[in-house]
PDB file of C-alpha atoms in Angstrom:
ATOM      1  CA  UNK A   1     -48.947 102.754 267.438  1.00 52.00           C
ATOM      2  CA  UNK A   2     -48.366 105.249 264.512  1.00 69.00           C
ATOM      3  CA  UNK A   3     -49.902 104.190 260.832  1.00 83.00           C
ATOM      4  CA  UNK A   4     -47.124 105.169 258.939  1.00 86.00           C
ATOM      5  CA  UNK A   5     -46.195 103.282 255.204  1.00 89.00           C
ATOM      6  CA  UNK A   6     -44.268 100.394 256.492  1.00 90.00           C
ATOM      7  CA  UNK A   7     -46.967  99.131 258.905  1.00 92.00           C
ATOM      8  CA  UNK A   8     -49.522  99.851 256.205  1.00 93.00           C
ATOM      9  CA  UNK A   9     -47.574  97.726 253.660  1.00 93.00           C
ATOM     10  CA  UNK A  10     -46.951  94.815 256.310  1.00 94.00           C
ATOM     11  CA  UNK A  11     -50.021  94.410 257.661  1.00 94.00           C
ATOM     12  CA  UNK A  12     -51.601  94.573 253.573  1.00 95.00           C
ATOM     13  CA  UNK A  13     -48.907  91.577 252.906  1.00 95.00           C
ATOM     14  CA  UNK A  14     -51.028  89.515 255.948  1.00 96.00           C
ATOM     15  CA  UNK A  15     -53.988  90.479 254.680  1.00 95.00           C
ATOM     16  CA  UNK A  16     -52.901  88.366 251.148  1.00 95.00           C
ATOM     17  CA  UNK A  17     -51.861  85.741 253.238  1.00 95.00           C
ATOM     18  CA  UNK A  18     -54.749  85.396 255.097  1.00 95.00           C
ATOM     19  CA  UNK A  19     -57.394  86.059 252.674  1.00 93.00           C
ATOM     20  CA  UNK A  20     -55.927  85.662 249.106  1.00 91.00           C
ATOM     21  CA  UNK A  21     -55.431  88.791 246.979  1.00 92.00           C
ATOM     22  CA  UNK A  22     -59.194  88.817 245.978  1.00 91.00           C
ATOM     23  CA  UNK A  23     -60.028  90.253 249.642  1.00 90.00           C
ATOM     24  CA  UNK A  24     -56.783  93.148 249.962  1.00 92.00           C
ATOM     25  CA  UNK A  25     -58.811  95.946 249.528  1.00 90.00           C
ATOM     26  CA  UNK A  26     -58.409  99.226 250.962  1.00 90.00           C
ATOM     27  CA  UNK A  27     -61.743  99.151 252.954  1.00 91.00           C
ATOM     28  CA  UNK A  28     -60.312  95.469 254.641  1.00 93.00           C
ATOM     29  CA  UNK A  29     -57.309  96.820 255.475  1.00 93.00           C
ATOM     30  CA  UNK A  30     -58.696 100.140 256.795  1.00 92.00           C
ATOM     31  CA  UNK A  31     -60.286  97.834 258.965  1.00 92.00           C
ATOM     32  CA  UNK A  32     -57.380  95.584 260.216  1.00 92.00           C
ATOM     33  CA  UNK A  33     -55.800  98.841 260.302  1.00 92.00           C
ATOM     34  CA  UNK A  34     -58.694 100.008 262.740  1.00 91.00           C
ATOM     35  CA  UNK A  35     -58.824 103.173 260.601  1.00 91.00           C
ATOM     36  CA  UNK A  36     -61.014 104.842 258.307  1.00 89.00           C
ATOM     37  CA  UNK A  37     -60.231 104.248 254.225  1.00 84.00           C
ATOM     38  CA  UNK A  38     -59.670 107.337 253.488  1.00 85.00           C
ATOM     39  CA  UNK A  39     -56.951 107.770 256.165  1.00 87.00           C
ATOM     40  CA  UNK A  40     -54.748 105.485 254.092  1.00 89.00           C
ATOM     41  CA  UNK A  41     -54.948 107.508 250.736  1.00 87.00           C
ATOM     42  CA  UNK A  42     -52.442 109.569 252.522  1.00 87.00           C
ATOM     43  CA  UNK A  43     -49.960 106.686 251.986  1.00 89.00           C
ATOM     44  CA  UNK A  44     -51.699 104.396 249.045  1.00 89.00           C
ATOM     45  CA  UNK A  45     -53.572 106.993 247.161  1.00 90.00           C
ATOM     46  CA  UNK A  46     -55.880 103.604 245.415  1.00 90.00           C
ATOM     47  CA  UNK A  47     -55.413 100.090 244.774  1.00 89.00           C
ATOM     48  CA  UNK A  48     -52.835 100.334 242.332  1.00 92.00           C
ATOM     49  CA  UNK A  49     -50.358 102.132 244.497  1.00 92.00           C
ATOM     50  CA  UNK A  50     -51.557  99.154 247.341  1.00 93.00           C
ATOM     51  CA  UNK A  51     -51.007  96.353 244.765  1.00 94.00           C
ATOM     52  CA  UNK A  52     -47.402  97.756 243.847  1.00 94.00           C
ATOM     53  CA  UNK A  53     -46.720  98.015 247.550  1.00 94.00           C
ATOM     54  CA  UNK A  54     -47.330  94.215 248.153  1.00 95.00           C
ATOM     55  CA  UNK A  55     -44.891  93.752 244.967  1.00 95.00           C
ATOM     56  CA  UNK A  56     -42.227  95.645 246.709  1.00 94.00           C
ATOM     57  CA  UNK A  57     -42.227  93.757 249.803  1.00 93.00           C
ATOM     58  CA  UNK A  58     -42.665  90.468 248.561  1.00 93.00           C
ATOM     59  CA  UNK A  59     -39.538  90.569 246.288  1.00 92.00           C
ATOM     60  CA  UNK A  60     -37.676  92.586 249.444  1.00 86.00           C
ATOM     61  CA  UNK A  61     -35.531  89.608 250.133  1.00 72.00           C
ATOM     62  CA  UNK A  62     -34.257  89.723 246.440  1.00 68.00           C
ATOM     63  CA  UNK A  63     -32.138  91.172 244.519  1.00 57.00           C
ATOM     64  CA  UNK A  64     -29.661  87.534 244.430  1.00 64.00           C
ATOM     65  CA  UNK A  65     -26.284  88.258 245.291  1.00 76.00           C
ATOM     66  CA  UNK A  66     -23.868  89.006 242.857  1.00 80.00           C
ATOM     67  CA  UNK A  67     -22.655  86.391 240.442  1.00 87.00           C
ATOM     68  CA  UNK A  68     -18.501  84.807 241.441  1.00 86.00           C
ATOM     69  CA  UNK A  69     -15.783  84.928 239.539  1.00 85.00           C
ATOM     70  CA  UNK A  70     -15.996  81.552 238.382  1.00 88.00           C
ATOM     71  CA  UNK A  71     -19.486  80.576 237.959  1.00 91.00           C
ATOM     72  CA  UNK A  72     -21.457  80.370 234.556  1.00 92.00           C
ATOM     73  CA  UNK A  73     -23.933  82.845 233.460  1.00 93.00           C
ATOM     74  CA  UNK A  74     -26.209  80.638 232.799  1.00 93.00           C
ATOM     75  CA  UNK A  75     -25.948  78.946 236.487  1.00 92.00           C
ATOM     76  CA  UNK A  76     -26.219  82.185 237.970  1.00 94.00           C
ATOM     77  CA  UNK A  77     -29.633  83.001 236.316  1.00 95.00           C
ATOM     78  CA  UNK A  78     -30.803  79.744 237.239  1.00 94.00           C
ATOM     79  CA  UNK A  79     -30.363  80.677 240.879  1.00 93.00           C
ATOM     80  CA  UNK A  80     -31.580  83.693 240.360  1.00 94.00           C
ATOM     81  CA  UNK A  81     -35.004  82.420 238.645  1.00 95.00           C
ATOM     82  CA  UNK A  82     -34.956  80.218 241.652  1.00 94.00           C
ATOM     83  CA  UNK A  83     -34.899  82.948 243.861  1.00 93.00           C
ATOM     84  CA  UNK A  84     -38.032  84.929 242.350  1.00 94.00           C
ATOM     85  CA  UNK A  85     -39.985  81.733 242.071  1.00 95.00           C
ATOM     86  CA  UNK A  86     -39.338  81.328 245.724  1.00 94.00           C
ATOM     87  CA  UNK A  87     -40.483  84.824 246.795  1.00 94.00           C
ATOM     88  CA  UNK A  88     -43.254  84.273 244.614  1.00 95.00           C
ATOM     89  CA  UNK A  89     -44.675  81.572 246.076  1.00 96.00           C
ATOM     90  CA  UNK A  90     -43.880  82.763 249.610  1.00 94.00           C
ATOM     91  CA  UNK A  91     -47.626  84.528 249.562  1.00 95.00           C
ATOM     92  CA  UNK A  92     -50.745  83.749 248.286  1.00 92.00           C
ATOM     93  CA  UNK A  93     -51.343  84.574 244.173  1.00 94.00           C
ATOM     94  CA  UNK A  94     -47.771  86.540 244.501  1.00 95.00           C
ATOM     95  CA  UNK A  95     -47.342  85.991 240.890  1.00 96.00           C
ATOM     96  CA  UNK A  96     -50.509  87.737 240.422  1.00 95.00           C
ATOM     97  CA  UNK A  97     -49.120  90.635 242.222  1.00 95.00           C
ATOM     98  CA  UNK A  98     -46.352  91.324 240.695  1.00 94.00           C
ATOM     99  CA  UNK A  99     -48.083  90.539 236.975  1.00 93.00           C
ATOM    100  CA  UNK A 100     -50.220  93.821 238.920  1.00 91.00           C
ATOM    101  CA  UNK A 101     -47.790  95.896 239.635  1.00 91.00           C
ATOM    102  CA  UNK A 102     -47.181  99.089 238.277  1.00 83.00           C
ATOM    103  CA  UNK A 103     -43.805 100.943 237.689  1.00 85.00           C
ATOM    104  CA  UNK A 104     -41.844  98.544 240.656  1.00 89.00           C
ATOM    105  CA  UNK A 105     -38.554  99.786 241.085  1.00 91.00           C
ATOM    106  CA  UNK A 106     -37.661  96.789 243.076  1.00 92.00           C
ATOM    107  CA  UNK A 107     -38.372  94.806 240.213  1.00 92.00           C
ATOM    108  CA  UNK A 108     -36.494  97.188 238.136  1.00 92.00           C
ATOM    109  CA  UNK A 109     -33.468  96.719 240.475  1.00 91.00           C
ATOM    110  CA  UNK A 110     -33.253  92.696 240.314  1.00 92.00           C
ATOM    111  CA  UNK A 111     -33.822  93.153 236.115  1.00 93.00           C
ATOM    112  CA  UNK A 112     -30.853  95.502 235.985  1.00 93.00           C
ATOM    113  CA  UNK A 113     -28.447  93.235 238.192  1.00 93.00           C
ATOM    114  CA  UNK A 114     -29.643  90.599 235.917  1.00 94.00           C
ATOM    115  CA  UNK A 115     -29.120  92.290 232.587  1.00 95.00           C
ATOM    116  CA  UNK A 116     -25.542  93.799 233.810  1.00 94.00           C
ATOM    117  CA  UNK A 117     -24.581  90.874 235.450  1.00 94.00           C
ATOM    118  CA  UNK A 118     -25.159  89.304 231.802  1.00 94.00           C
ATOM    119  CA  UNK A 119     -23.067  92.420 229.920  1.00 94.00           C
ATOM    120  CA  UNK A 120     -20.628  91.806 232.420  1.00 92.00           C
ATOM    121  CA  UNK A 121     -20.208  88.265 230.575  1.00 91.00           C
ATOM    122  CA  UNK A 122     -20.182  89.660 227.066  1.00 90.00           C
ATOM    123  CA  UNK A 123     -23.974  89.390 226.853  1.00 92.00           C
ATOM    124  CA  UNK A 124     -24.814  91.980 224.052  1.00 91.00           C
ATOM    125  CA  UNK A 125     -27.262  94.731 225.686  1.00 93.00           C
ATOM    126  CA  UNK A 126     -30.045  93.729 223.282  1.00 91.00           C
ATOM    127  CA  UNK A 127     -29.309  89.673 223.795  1.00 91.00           C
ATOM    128  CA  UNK A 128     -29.054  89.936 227.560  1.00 93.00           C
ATOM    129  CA  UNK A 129     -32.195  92.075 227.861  1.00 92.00           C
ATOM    130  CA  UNK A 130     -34.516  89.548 225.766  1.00 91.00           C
ATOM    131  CA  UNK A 131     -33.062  86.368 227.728  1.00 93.00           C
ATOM    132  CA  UNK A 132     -33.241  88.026 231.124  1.00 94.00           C
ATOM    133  CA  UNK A 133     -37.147  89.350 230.269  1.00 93.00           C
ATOM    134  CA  UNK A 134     -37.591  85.471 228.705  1.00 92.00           C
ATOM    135  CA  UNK A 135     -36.638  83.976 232.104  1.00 95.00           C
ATOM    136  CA  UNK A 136     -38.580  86.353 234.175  1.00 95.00           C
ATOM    137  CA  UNK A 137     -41.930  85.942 232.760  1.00 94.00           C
ATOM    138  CA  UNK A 138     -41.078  82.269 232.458  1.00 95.00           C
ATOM    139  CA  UNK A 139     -40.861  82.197 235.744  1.00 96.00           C
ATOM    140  CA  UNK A 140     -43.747  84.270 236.847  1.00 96.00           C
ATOM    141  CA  UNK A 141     -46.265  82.464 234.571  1.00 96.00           C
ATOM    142  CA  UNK A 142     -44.830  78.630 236.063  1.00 96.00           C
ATOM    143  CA  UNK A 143     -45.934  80.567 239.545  1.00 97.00           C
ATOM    144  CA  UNK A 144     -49.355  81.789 237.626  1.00 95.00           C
ATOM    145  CA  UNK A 145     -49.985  78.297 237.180  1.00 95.00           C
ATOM    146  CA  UNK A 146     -48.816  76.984 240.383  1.00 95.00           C
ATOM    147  CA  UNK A 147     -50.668  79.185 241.825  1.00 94.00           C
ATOM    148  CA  UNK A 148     -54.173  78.959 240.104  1.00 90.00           C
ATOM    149  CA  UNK A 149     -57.244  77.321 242.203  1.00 86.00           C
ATOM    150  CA  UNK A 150     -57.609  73.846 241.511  1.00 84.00           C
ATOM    151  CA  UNK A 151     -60.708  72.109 240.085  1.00 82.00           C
ATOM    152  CA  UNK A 152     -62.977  72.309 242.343  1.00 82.00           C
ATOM    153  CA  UNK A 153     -65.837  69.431 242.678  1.00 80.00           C
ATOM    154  CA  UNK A 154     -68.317  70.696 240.664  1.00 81.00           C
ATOM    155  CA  UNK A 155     -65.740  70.763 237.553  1.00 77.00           C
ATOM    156  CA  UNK A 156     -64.740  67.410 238.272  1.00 82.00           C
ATOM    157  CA  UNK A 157     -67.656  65.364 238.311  1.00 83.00           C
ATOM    158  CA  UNK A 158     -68.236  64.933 234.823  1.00 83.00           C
ATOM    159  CA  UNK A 159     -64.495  64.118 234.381  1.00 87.00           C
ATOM    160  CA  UNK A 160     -63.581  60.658 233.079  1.00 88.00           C
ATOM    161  CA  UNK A 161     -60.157  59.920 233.632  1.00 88.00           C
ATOM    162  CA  UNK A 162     -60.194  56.969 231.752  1.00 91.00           C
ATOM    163  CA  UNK A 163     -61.646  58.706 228.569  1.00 93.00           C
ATOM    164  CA  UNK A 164     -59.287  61.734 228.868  1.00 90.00           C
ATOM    165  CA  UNK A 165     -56.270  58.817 229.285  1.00 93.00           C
ATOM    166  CA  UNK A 166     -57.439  57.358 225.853  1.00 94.00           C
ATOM    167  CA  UNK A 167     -57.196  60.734 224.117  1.00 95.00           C
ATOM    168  CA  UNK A 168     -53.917  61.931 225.568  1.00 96.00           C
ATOM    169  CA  UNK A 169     -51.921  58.874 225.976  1.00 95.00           C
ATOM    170  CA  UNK A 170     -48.923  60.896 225.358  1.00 96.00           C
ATOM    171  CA  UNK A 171     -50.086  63.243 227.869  1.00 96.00           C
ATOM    172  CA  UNK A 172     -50.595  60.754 230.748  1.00 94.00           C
ATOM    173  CA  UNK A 173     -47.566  58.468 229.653  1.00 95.00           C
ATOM    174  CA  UNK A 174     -45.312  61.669 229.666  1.00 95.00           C
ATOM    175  CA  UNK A 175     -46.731  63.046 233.617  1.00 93.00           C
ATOM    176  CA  UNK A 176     -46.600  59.311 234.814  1.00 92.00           C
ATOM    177  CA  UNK A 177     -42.926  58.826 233.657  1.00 93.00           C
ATOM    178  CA  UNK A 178     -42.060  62.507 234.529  1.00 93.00           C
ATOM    179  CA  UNK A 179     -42.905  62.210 237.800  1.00 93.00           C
ATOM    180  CA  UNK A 180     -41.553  59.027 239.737  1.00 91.00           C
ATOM    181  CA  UNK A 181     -41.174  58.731 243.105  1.00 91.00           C
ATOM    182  CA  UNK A 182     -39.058  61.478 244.054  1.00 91.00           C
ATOM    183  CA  UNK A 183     -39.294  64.225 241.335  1.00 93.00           C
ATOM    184  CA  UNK A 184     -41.461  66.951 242.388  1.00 94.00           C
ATOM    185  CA  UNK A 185     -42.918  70.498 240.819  1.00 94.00           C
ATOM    186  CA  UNK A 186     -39.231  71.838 241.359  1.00 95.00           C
ATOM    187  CA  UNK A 187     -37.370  69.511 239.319  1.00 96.00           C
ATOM    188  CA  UNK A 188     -40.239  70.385 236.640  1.00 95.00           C
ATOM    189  CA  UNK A 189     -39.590  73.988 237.304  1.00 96.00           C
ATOM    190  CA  UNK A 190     -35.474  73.553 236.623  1.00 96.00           C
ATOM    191  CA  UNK A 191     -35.674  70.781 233.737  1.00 95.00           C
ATOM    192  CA  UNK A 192     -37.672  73.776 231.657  1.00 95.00           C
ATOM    193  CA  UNK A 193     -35.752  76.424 232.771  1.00 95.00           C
ATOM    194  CA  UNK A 194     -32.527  74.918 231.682  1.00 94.00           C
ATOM    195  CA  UNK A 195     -34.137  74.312 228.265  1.00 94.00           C
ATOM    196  CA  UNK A 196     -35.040  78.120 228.116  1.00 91.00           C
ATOM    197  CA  UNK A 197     -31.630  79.333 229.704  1.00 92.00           C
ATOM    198  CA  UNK A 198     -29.916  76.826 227.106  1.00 90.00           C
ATOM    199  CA  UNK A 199     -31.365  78.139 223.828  1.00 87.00           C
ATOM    200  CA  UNK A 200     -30.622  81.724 225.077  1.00 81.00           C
ATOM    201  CA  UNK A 201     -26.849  80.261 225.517  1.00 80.00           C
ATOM    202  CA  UNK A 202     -27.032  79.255 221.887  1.00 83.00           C
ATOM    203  CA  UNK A 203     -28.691  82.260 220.503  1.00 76.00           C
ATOM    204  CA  UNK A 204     -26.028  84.341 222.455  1.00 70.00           C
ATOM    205  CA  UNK A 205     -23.705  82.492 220.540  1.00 72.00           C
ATOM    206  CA  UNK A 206     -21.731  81.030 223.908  1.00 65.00           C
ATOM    207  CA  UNK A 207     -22.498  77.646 223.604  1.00 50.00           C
ATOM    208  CA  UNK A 208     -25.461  75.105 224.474  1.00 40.00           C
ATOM    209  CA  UNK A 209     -24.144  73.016 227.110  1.00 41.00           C
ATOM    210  CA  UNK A 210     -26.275  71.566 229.880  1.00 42.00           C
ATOM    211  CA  UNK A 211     -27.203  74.043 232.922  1.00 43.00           C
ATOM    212  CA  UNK A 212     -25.952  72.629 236.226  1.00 42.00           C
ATOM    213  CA  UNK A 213     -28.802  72.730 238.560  1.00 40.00           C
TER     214      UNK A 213
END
């Protein structure tokens, strides 16, 4: 089979999933690849140019479709927050790859339907450009943190719940009550980003009224 780009790319995007973006390096992949690293530099010149790759393929599937004629702004760049946390979190540390990635003009391409799609709606430029950038990094740093490695043993066996529950009562009353049977990550991920697409409403001076999720 011929190593051209696209094989290079897809077989880099298994690598993350199998190993975690702390093992995609060019000498692993050159391996996978059964090639030699420096055959690749013909494609991915270093690891930038690899790391911006990745980016391009995960967010492939996106950009979201175009917004209808009768939907809300705002409910069209909840979906569309939706969509990029779901690509993100399609692969291992994907928000870390694309927080990587260097000049991605896929990335460009769902920020300019996103800004447009905004103008479209009487967004000022300036307006629609801050909220859509707000929402995007939102996004990517809920997936940073979704994302992160958990405590591992060694960090918690010196941790007393009951102590840390006596300092933070707010803290554990608020998580305990937030999460009832039923509510999951998700729901967290759409209560905040209504708050954040909601003050943009009001700042844009089109009202504050509630997201529909």
């Amino acid at each position: 089979m011929s190593l051209d780009r696209a094989r290079i790319v897809a077989e880099a995007v298994a690598l993350l999933d199998a190993e975690g973006l702390e093992n995609v390096t060019l000498r692993k992949l050159a391996a996978r690849l059964g090639v030699q690293a420096p055959t690749l530099y013909w494609h991915l010149p270093n690891k930038a140019a690899l790391i911006t790759a990745i980016a391009e393929e995960i967010l492939t599937p996106l950009p979201a479709s175009a917004i209808d004629a009768t939907e809300r702004w705002q409910d069209w760049l909840i979906g569309f927050a939706v969509g990029l946390r779901r690509a993100l979190l399609a692969h291992p540390d994907g928000a870390r790859i694309i927080s990587a990635s260097q000049l991605s003009r896929t990335m460009a391409a769902i920020s300019e339907l996103a800004m447009s799609t905004l103008v479209a709606r009487g967004i000022p430029l300036q307006q629609a450009r801050v909220i859509v950038l707000t929402v995007e990094r939102f996004t990517v740093g809920h997936v940073l943190e979704e994302q992160a490695p958990r405590p591992d043993a060694d960090a918690l066996k010196d941790f007393d719940m009951a102590t840390f529950a006596r300092q933070h009562p707010t803290v554990v009353a608020a998580i305990a009550e937030y999460f009832q049977p039923g509510r999951t990550v998700d729901d967290l991920f759409r209560d905040c980003l209504e708050v954040v697409i909601a003050g943009a409403a009001v700042k844009a001076g089109v009202g504050g009224t509630r997201v529909v999720g």
